[in-house]
Tab-separated table of C-alpha atoms and ligand atoms in Angstrom:
chain	number	residue	atom	x	y	z
A	1	MET	CA	19.333	5.505	3.081
A	2	ALA	CA	21.196	8.786	2.973
A	3	TYR	CA	18.935	11.757	3.523
A	4	SER	CA	19.783	15.148	2.046
A	5	ASP	CA	20.869	17.951	4.409
A	6	LYS	CA	17.561	19.727	3.948
A	7	VAL	CA	15.605	16.627	4.896
A	8	ILE	CA	17.749	16.176	7.977
A	9	ASP	CA	17.298	19.802	8.934
A	10	HIS	CA	13.498	19.627	8.684
A	11	TYR	CA	13.469	16.243	10.334
A	12	LYS	CA	15.566	17.347	13.296
A	13	ASN	CA	13.967	20.777	13.651
A	14	PRO	CA	10.520	20.352	12.187
A	15	ARG	CA	8.678	23.644	11.798
A	16	ASN	CA	5.068	24.082	12.810
A	17	VAL	CA	4.522	20.811	14.617
A	18	GLY	CA	1.279	20.755	16.537
A	19	SER	CA	-2.479	21.044	16.208
A	20	PHE	CA	-5.311	23.511	16.168
A	21	SER	CA	-8.688	22.664	17.548
A	22	LYS	CA	-10.673	21.216	14.638
A	23	SER	CA	-13.752	23.204	15.504
A	24	GLU	CA	-11.955	26.549	15.617
A	25	GLN	CA	-13.094	29.214	13.136
A	26	GLY	CA	-11.143	29.233	9.909
A	27	VAL	CA	-9.345	25.966	10.612
A	28	GLY	CA	-9.194	23.305	7.933
A	29	THR	CA	-7.948	19.806	8.776
A	30	GLY	CA	-6.531	17.306	6.338
A	31	ILE	CA	-5.883	13.743	7.413
A	32	VAL	CA	-4.237	11.500	4.867
A	33	GLY	CA	-2.283	8.307	4.664
A	34	ALA	CA	0.139	6.515	2.372
A	35	PRO	CA	-1.098	2.955	1.906
A	36	GLU	CA	2.314	1.826	0.636
A	37	CYS	CA	3.835	2.155	4.098
A	38	GLY	CA	0.834	2.813	6.336
A	39	ASP	CA	2.144	6.202	7.452
A	40	VAL	CA	-0.342	8.909	8.383
A	41	MET	CA	-0.298	12.703	8.444
A	42	LYS	CA	-2.521	15.408	9.881
A	43	LEU	CA	-2.112	18.882	8.474
A	44	GLN	CA	-4.094	21.930	9.515
A	45	ILE	CA	-4.360	25.433	8.174
A	46	LYS	CA	-5.776	28.544	9.801
A	47	VAL	CA	-7.297	30.812	7.199
A	48	ASN	CA	-8.229	34.445	7.424
A	49	GLU	CA	-11.813	34.180	6.276
A	50	LYS	CA	-11.925	37.671	4.817
A	51	THR	CA	-8.799	37.512	2.700
A	52	GLU	CA	-8.675	33.711	2.264
A	53	VAL	CA	-5.003	33.826	3.113
A	54	ILE	CA	-3.458	31.021	5.141
A	55	GLU	CA	-2.083	32.614	8.278
A	56	GLU	CA	-0.768	29.590	10.065
A	57	ALA	CA	-0.265	25.886	9.490
A	58	ARG	CA	0.428	22.940	11.783
A	59	PHE	CA	1.155	19.309	11.207
A	60	LYS	CA	1.671	16.005	12.897
A	61	THR	CA	3.230	13.294	10.820
A	62	PHE	CA	3.626	9.748	11.974
A	63	GLY	CA	5.886	8.554	9.246
A	64	CYS	CA	9.358	8.499	7.817
A	65	GLY	CA	11.903	11.323	7.818
A	66	SER	CA	10.974	12.363	4.289
A	67	ALA	CA	7.299	12.624	5.179
A	68	ILE	CA	8.126	14.720	8.240
A	69	ALA	CA	10.419	16.946	6.176
A	70	SER	CA	7.833	17.250	3.376
A	71	SER	CA	5.085	18.298	5.756
A	72	SER	CA	7.375	20.671	7.637
A	73	LEU	CA	8.407	22.297	4.371
A	74	ILE	CA	4.893	22.585	2.989
A	75	THR	CA	3.583	24.217	6.180
A	76	GLU	CA	6.286	26.855	5.741
A	77	TRP	CA	5.438	27.339	2.086
A	78	VAL	CA	1.692	27.784	2.544
A	79	LYS	CA	1.975	30.422	5.240
A	80	GLY	CA	1.016	33.777	3.724
A	81	LYS	CA	-0.344	32.166	0.556
A	82	SER	CA	-3.952	32.358	-0.589
A	83	ILE	CA	-5.759	29.052	-0.598
A	84	GLU	CA	-5.748	29.105	-4.385
A	85	GLU	CA	-1.964	29.483	-4.441
A	86	ALA	CA	-1.586	26.724	-1.872
A	87	LEU	CA	-3.712	24.410	-4.011
A	88	ALA	CA	-1.256	24.874	-6.863
A	89	ILE	CA	1.703	23.425	-4.921
A	90	LYS	CA	2.899	20.205	-6.499
A	91	ASN	CA	4.670	17.376	-4.774
A	92	THR	CA	7.392	17.586	-7.434
A	93	GLU	CA	8.414	20.966	-5.995
A	94	ILE	CA	8.944	19.280	-2.631
A	95	VAL	CA	10.869	16.473	-4.293
A	96	SER	CA	13.307	18.875	-5.905
A	97	GLU	CA	13.635	21.166	-2.872
A	98	LEU	CA	14.451	18.212	-0.593
A	99	SER	CA	16.236	16.124	-3.263
A	100	LEU	CA	14.067	13.120	-2.483
A	101	PRO	CA	15.021	9.842	-4.166
A	102	PRO	CA	12.383	7.992	-6.241
A	103	VAL	CA	11.433	5.618	-3.413
A	104	LYS	CA	10.499	8.620	-1.276
A	105	ILE	CA	8.252	10.361	-3.773
A	106	HIS	CA	5.118	8.986	-2.147
A	107	CYS	CA	6.125	10.783	1.058
A	108	SER	CA	5.932	14.141	-0.741
A	109	VAL	CA	2.637	13.115	-2.333
A	110	LEU	CA	1.316	12.701	1.181
A	111	ALA	CA	2.117	16.336	1.975
A	112	GLU	CA	0.430	17.567	-1.215
A	113	ASP	CA	-2.640	15.448	-0.505
A	114	ALA	CA	-2.741	16.741	3.063
A	115	ILE	CA	-2.775	20.394	2.039
A	116	LYS	CA	-5.498	19.711	-0.528
A	117	ALA	CA	-7.539	17.839	2.068
A	118	ALA	CA	-7.107	20.648	4.608
A	119	ILE	CA	-8.277	23.242	2.092
A	120	ALA	CA	-11.224	21.072	1.071
A	121	ASP	CA	-12.173	20.748	4.717
A	122	TYR	CA	-11.885	24.495	5.235
A	123	LYS	CA	-14.119	25.171	2.223
A	124	LYS	CA	-16.663	22.647	3.382
A	125	LYS	CA	-16.768	24.230	6.807
A	126	THR	CA	-17.163	27.780	5.529
A	127	ASP	CA	-19.830	26.719	3.002
A	128	GLN	CA	-21.752	25.024	5.750
A	129	ALA	CA	-21.449	28.014	8.035
A	130	GLY	CA	-22.700	30.199	5.170
A	131	ASN	CA	-25.748	27.992	4.696
A	132	GLU	CA	-26.683	28.037	8.326
A	133	THR	CA	-28.502	31.330	8.310
A	134	HIS	CA	-30.132	30.699	11.655
A	135	GLY	CA	-26.815	30.703	13.366
A	136	HIS	CA	-26.938	27.155	14.717
A	137	HIS	CA	-23.580	25.623	14.954
A	138	ARG	CA	-23.419	22.106	13.765
A	139	ASP	CA	-20.582	20.227	15.346
A	140	GLN	CA	-18.670	17.873	13.101
B	1	MET	CA	-1.811	-8.632	-36.207
B	2	ALA	CA	0.121	-11.213	-38.139
B	3	THR	CA	3.396	-10.848	-36.234
B	4	ILE	CA	1.737	-11.443	-32.911
B	5	GLU	CA	0.012	-14.499	-34.267
B	6	THR	CA	3.269	-16.038	-35.473
B	7	ASN	CA	5.009	-15.294	-32.197
B	8	LYS	CA	2.233	-16.900	-30.291
B	9	HIS	CA	2.462	-19.872	-32.536
B	10	THR	CA	6.188	-20.452	-32.132
B	11	ASP	CA	5.901	-19.974	-28.377
B	12	HIS	CA	3.759	-23.043	-28.371
B	13	LEU	CA	6.194	-25.218	-30.275
B	14	CYS	CA	8.928	-27.243	-28.644
B	15	TRP	CA	12.341	-25.702	-29.344
B	16	SER	CA	13.850	-29.149	-29.783
B	17	CYS	CA	11.322	-31.201	-31.793
B	18	TYR	CA	8.935	-28.437	-33.016
B	19	GLN	CA	5.848	-30.219	-31.805
B	20	PRO	CA	3.098	-28.219	-30.035
B	21	THR	CA	3.740	-27.924	-26.312
B	22	GLY	CA	0.310	-26.980	-25.006
B	23	GLY	CA	2.014	-24.556	-22.622
B	24	LYS	CA	3.444	-27.417	-20.532
B	25	PRO	CA	6.820	-27.197	-18.725
B	26	PHE	CA	8.065	-30.262	-20.666
B	27	CYS	CA	7.431	-31.138	-24.273
B	28	PRO	CA	4.662	-33.779	-24.382
B	29	ASP	CA	6.424	-35.340	-27.371
B	30	CYS	CA	10.134	-35.427	-26.587
B	31	ALA	CA	10.082	-34.501	-22.853
B	32	THR	CA	12.571	-31.657	-23.311
B	33	ILE	CA	12.344	-28.883	-20.753
B	34	LEU	CA	10.647	-25.776	-22.131
B	35	PRO	CA	11.169	-22.089	-21.301
B	36	VAL	CA	8.502	-20.276	-19.323
B	37	PRO	CA	6.040	-18.940	-21.916
B	38	PRO	CA	6.017	-15.120	-21.966
B	39	GLN	CA	2.274	-14.828	-21.378
B	40	SER	CA	2.304	-16.961	-18.259
B	41	ASN	CA	1.691	-15.713	-14.747
B	42	TYR	CA	2.503	-17.043	-11.285
B	43	PHE	CA	-0.721	-19.007	-11.165
B	44	SER	CA	-0.105	-20.813	-14.426
B	45	ILE	CA	3.545	-21.376	-13.542
B	46	LEU	CA	2.501	-23.280	-10.443
B	47	GLY	CA	-0.097	-25.184	-12.478
B	48	LEU	CA	-3.029	-23.565	-10.655
B	49	ASP	CA	-6.398	-22.483	-12.028
B	50	ALA	CA	-6.202	-19.035	-13.536
B	51	LYS	CA	-6.061	-16.380	-10.797
B	52	ARG	CA	-7.427	-18.625	-8.116
B	53	MET	CA	-7.306	-16.767	-4.814
B	54	SER	CA	-8.479	-19.280	-2.196
B	55	LEU	CA	-5.425	-21.462	-2.008
B	56	GLU	CA	-4.752	-24.138	0.551
B	57	PRO	CA	-1.211	-23.685	1.812
B	58	GLU	CA	-0.561	-27.461	1.819
B	59	ARG	CA	-1.643	-27.905	-1.777
B	60	LEU	CA	0.392	-24.943	-2.858
B	61	GLU	CA	3.439	-26.305	-1.080
B	62	GLU	CA	3.012	-29.705	-2.720
B	63	ALA	CA	2.794	-28.131	-6.162
B	64	PHE	CA	5.870	-26.080	-5.434
B	65	TYR	CA	7.961	-29.027	-4.279
B	66	ALA	CA	6.878	-31.199	-7.186
B	67	LEU	CA	7.802	-28.495	-9.688
B	68	SER	CA	11.062	-27.686	-7.934
B	69	ARG	CA	12.089	-31.322	-8.045
B	70	GLN	CA	11.392	-31.493	-11.769
B	71	VAL	CA	13.666	-28.583	-12.539
B	72	HIS	CA	16.306	-29.295	-9.914
B	73	PRO	CA	19.839	-28.601	-11.275
B	74	ASP	CA	20.933	-32.127	-10.260
B	75	HIS	CA	18.818	-33.594	-13.040
B	76	TYR	CA	20.419	-31.355	-15.625
B	77	GLN	CA	24.115	-31.792	-14.974
B	78	SER	CA	24.594	-34.034	-17.965
B	79	ARG	CA	22.277	-32.027	-20.239
B	80	SER	CA	23.035	-29.365	-22.820
B	81	PRO	CA	23.846	-25.833	-21.621
B	82	LYS	CA	20.567	-24.615	-23.063
B	83	GLU	CA	18.560	-27.152	-21.074
B	84	ARG	CA	20.519	-26.327	-17.931
B	85	GLN	CA	19.836	-22.668	-18.405
B	86	ILE	CA	16.119	-23.209	-18.954
B	87	ALA	CA	15.948	-25.394	-15.868
B	88	GLU	CA	17.648	-22.706	-13.813
B	89	GLU	CA	15.284	-20.043	-15.078
B	90	ARG	CA	12.295	-22.231	-14.354
B	91	ALA	CA	13.511	-22.963	-10.859
B	92	ALA	CA	13.923	-19.242	-10.172
B	93	VAL	CA	10.478	-18.346	-11.508
B	94	VAL	CA	8.817	-21.182	-9.611
B	95	ASN	CA	10.470	-19.859	-6.458
B	96	VAL	CA	9.236	-16.315	-6.883
B	97	ALA	CA	5.777	-17.548	-7.878
B	98	TYR	CA	5.544	-19.702	-4.776
B	99	ARG	CA	6.770	-16.995	-2.424
B	100	THR	CA	4.298	-14.527	-3.880
B	101	LEU	CA	1.233	-16.754	-3.880
B	102	ARG	CA	1.933	-18.339	-0.515
B	103	ASP	CA	1.390	-15.040	1.273
B	104	PRO	CA	-2.236	-13.849	1.059
B	105	ILE	CA	-1.194	-10.206	1.078
B	106	ALA	CA	1.440	-10.568	-1.639
B	107	ARG	CA	-1.021	-12.729	-3.574
B	108	THR	CA	-3.634	-9.984	-3.438
B	109	GLU	CA	-1.108	-7.380	-4.534
B	110	TYR	CA	-0.150	-9.607	-7.421
B	111	LEU	CA	-3.760	-10.112	-8.498
B	112	LEU	CA	-4.331	-6.363	-8.395
B	113	GLU	CA	-1.215	-5.885	-10.485
B	114	LEU	CA	-2.492	-8.363	-13.074
B	115	GLU	CA	-6.046	-7.064	-13.135
B	116	THR	CA	-5.801	-3.327	-12.730
B	117	SER	CA	-3.780	-0.386	-13.957
B	118	SER	CA	-0.890	1.267	-12.159
B	119	PRO	CA	-1.208	1.967	-8.429
B	120	GLN	CA	-0.762	5.694	-9.127
B	121	GLU	CA	-4.379	5.793	-10.229
B	122	HIS	CA	-5.581	4.459	-6.928
B	123	ARG	CA	-4.813	7.242	-4.580
B	124	ASP	CA	-8.266	7.311	-3.081
B	125	GLN	CA	-8.113	7.927	0.624
B	126	PRO	CA	-9.484	5.425	3.127
B	127	PRO	CA	-12.432	6.278	5.333
B	128	ALA	CA	-11.570	9.391	7.314
B	129	GLU	CA	-12.615	7.791	10.618
B	130	LEU	CA	-9.955	5.109	10.375
B	131	LEU	CA	-7.141	7.593	9.803
B	132	SER	CA	-8.475	10.010	12.433
B	133	GLN	CA	-8.575	7.215	14.960
B	134	LEU	CA	-5.066	6.125	14.117
B	135	ILE	CA	-3.788	9.689	14.398
B	136	GLU	CA	-5.418	9.952	17.817
B	137	ILE	CA	-3.787	6.736	18.883
B	138	GLU	CA	-0.405	7.902	17.598
B	139	GLU	CA	-0.822	11.102	19.589
B	140	ILE	CA	-1.390	9.098	22.749
B	141	VAL	CA	1.615	6.936	21.904
B	142	GLU	CA	3.646	10.107	21.563
B	143	ALA	CA	2.394	11.352	24.941
B	144	TYR	CA	3.229	7.989	26.444
B	145	ARG	CA	6.804	8.172	25.190
B	146	GLY	CA	7.232	11.504	26.961
B	147	SER	CA	5.381	10.552	30.143
B	148	ALA	CA	6.534	9.562	33.610
B	149	GLY	CA	5.219	8.253	36.931
B	150	ALA	CA	1.558	7.484	37.527
B	151	GLU	CA	0.474	9.005	34.228
B	152	ARG	CA	2.787	6.616	32.421
B	153	GLY	CA	1.266	3.617	34.162
B	154	ALA	CA	-2.246	4.687	33.246
B	155	LEU	CA	-1.300	5.401	29.633
B	156	LYS	CA	0.429	2.064	29.377
B	157	ASP	CA	-2.667	0.157	30.502
B	158	PHE	CA	-4.748	2.122	28.083
B	159	LEU	CA	-2.384	1.541	25.170
B	160	LYS	CA	-2.236	-2.173	25.867
B	161	GLU	CA	-5.993	-2.237	25.511
B	162	VAL	CA	-5.757	-0.261	22.270
B	163	HIS	CA	-3.117	-2.680	21.029
B	164	ARG	CA	-5.437	-5.623	21.577
B	165	SER	CA	-8.308	-3.959	19.802
B	166	LEU	CA	-6.175	-2.981	16.816
B	167	GLU	CA	-4.908	-6.545	16.552
B	168	ALA	CA	-8.503	-7.734	16.547
B	169	ARG	CA	-9.350	-5.293	13.782
B	170	ARG	CA	-6.437	-6.448	11.716
B	171	GLU	CA	-7.557	-10.038	12.107
B	172	ALA	CA	-11.059	-9.060	11.041
B	173	THR	CA	-9.564	-7.445	7.948
B	174	GLU	CA	-7.742	-10.665	7.133
B	175	THR	CA	-10.905	-12.709	7.576
B	176	GLU	CA	-12.689	-10.365	5.214
B	177	LEU	CA	-9.858	-10.734	2.750
B	178	HIS	CA	-10.304	-14.501	2.688
B	179	GLU	CA	-14.041	-14.114	2.227
B	180	ALA	CA	-13.359	-11.816	-0.679
B	181	PHE	CA	-11.038	-14.488	-2.162
B	182	GLU	CA	-13.902	-16.962	-2.220
B	183	LEU	CA	-16.205	-14.431	-3.826
B	184	TRP	CA	-13.555	-13.739	-6.430
B	185	ASP	CA	-13.099	-17.418	-7.272
B	186	ARG	CA	-16.828	-17.796	-7.651
B	187	LEU	CA	-16.982	-14.765	-9.945
B	188	VAL	CA	-14.189	-16.157	-12.100
B	189	ALA	CA	-15.750	-19.631	-12.223
B	190	GLU	CA	-19.194	-18.298	-13.106
B	191	GLU	CA	-17.816	-15.701	-15.510
B	192	GLY	CA	-19.296	-12.854	-13.527
B	193	SER	CA	-19.702	-9.358	-14.922
B	194	GLU	CA	-16.780	-6.979	-15.303
B	195	GLU	CA	-18.487	-4.530	-12.923
B	196	ALA	CA	-18.740	-7.149	-10.215
B	197	LYS	CA	-15.075	-7.991	-10.664
B	198	ALA	CA	-14.023	-4.355	-10.645
B	199	SER	CA	-15.896	-3.617	-7.453
B	200	LEU	CA	-14.454	-6.679	-5.753
B	201	LEU	CA	-10.941	-5.688	-6.823
B	202	LYS	CA	-11.574	-2.261	-5.356
B	203	ARG	CA	-12.653	-3.893	-2.119
B	204	LEU	CA	-9.513	-6.039	-2.100
B	205	ARG	CA	-7.379	-2.962	-2.515
B	206	GLU	CA	-9.187	-1.205	0.336
B	207	LEU	CA	-8.668	-4.174	2.608
B	208	LEU	CA	-4.947	-4.190	1.846
B	209	HIS	CA	-4.725	-0.491	2.598
B	210	HIS	CA	-6.626	-0.829	5.868
B	211	ARG	CA	-4.370	-3.602	6.898
B	212	SER	CA	-1.302	-1.561	6.028
B	213	TYR	CA	-2.422	1.381	8.199
B	214	LEU	CA	-3.350	-0.901	11.074
B	215	THR	CA	-0.042	-2.741	10.824
B	216	THR	CA	2.024	0.438	10.935
B	217	THR	CA	0.189	1.760	13.996
B	218	ILE	CA	0.380	-1.607	15.736
B	219	ARG	CA	4.108	-1.729	15.070
B	220	ASP	CA	4.630	1.715	16.544
B	221	LEU	CA	2.458	0.852	19.513
B	222	SER	CA	4.420	-2.348	20.199
B	223	ALA	CA	7.685	-0.433	19.946
B	224	ALA	CA	6.464	2.233	22.385
B	225	LEU	CA	5.271	-0.383	24.883
B	226	ALA	CA	8.699	-2.028	24.647
B	227	GLY	CA	10.334	1.332	25.353
B	228	GLU	CA	11.610	1.771	21.809
B	229	PRO	CA	11.371	4.694	19.353
B	230	ARG	CA	9.097	4.644	16.318
B	231	PRO	CA	10.355	2.053	13.828
B	232	GLY	CA	11.619	3.782	10.674
B	233	SER	CA	9.603	3.368	7.511
C	1	FES	S1	7.858	5.947	3.864
C	1	FES	FE1	5.861	6.335	4.437
C	1	FES	S2	5.592	8.393	4.111
C	1	FES	FE2	7.658	8.046	3.724
């Protein structure tokens, strides 16, 4: 299949590949998969807990070129956005930015799901930390 | 509605002698070959019980060969163009039906297609532990691809072990799938509740998804151990 130039660019020079430690303060981790093809993706955000702005994002995608490009692109997009703004990103925006063909739409869905999962994880972590008034740290 | 009723009615009449067909491939009255009825599915086309999931491969194969012989183009050379065309269509449908039902995975996908709404509505994520484990494994695979010397040897031994255990898990998933088939057949036979069916269908879908994730990781692992890059999806 012919990939668009933007996909190839992100695929060959993926931005923000890597990981944060899951237990680090302000880090939210989203792990998702696409059952159609069995590909998996891990996407992490580092949030400034005061401003709720995403300062950094990292990903590791074990999947096709479109999934790698989608996750690379979305990590660039979310940087500097509030978590609310990041939640509003739709996979269709990725599809049009990367000119993904219909058979590759599920790859962009994976990136949207991953960001949502990372934010959900971040919220869960901060809620938990807020509830633990005695300062114990519960390891996940 | 009246129109639907009439359509249904004519579908069940032989196009040649106008006698009722009873949904058979050949008219019981005049033995003319009949088109595949629109409301049929792969199970009915192969003459199987409705949506039966535990299928013996030998029996399925027999049914397929018997039906294929009946509609073989050789028997229709001297027939009318319409009969030839119907025979061809039947042969094609019988082929697809057999190929789909023969494979337990494709069969499950087909059942889910018949029984549930579009896959878009089933984007629930699998248990987080499974995906986390697979990501961890993929990370080690990645490290292995970039490794050298003694470290490479150690990683290789480790990954071979992982490969075996993933294969075992995939087999377990397939065993569970076959157990679920039997449960399904029992539910259908005993006219079980819709809730019971829905939850079993959900389980079937989960098993397919698990298997898909395991298969993709196993494939990548095999490629890495053979010194090859990640197979493209
Ligand atoms: S084909 Fe699997 S994510 Fe693209």
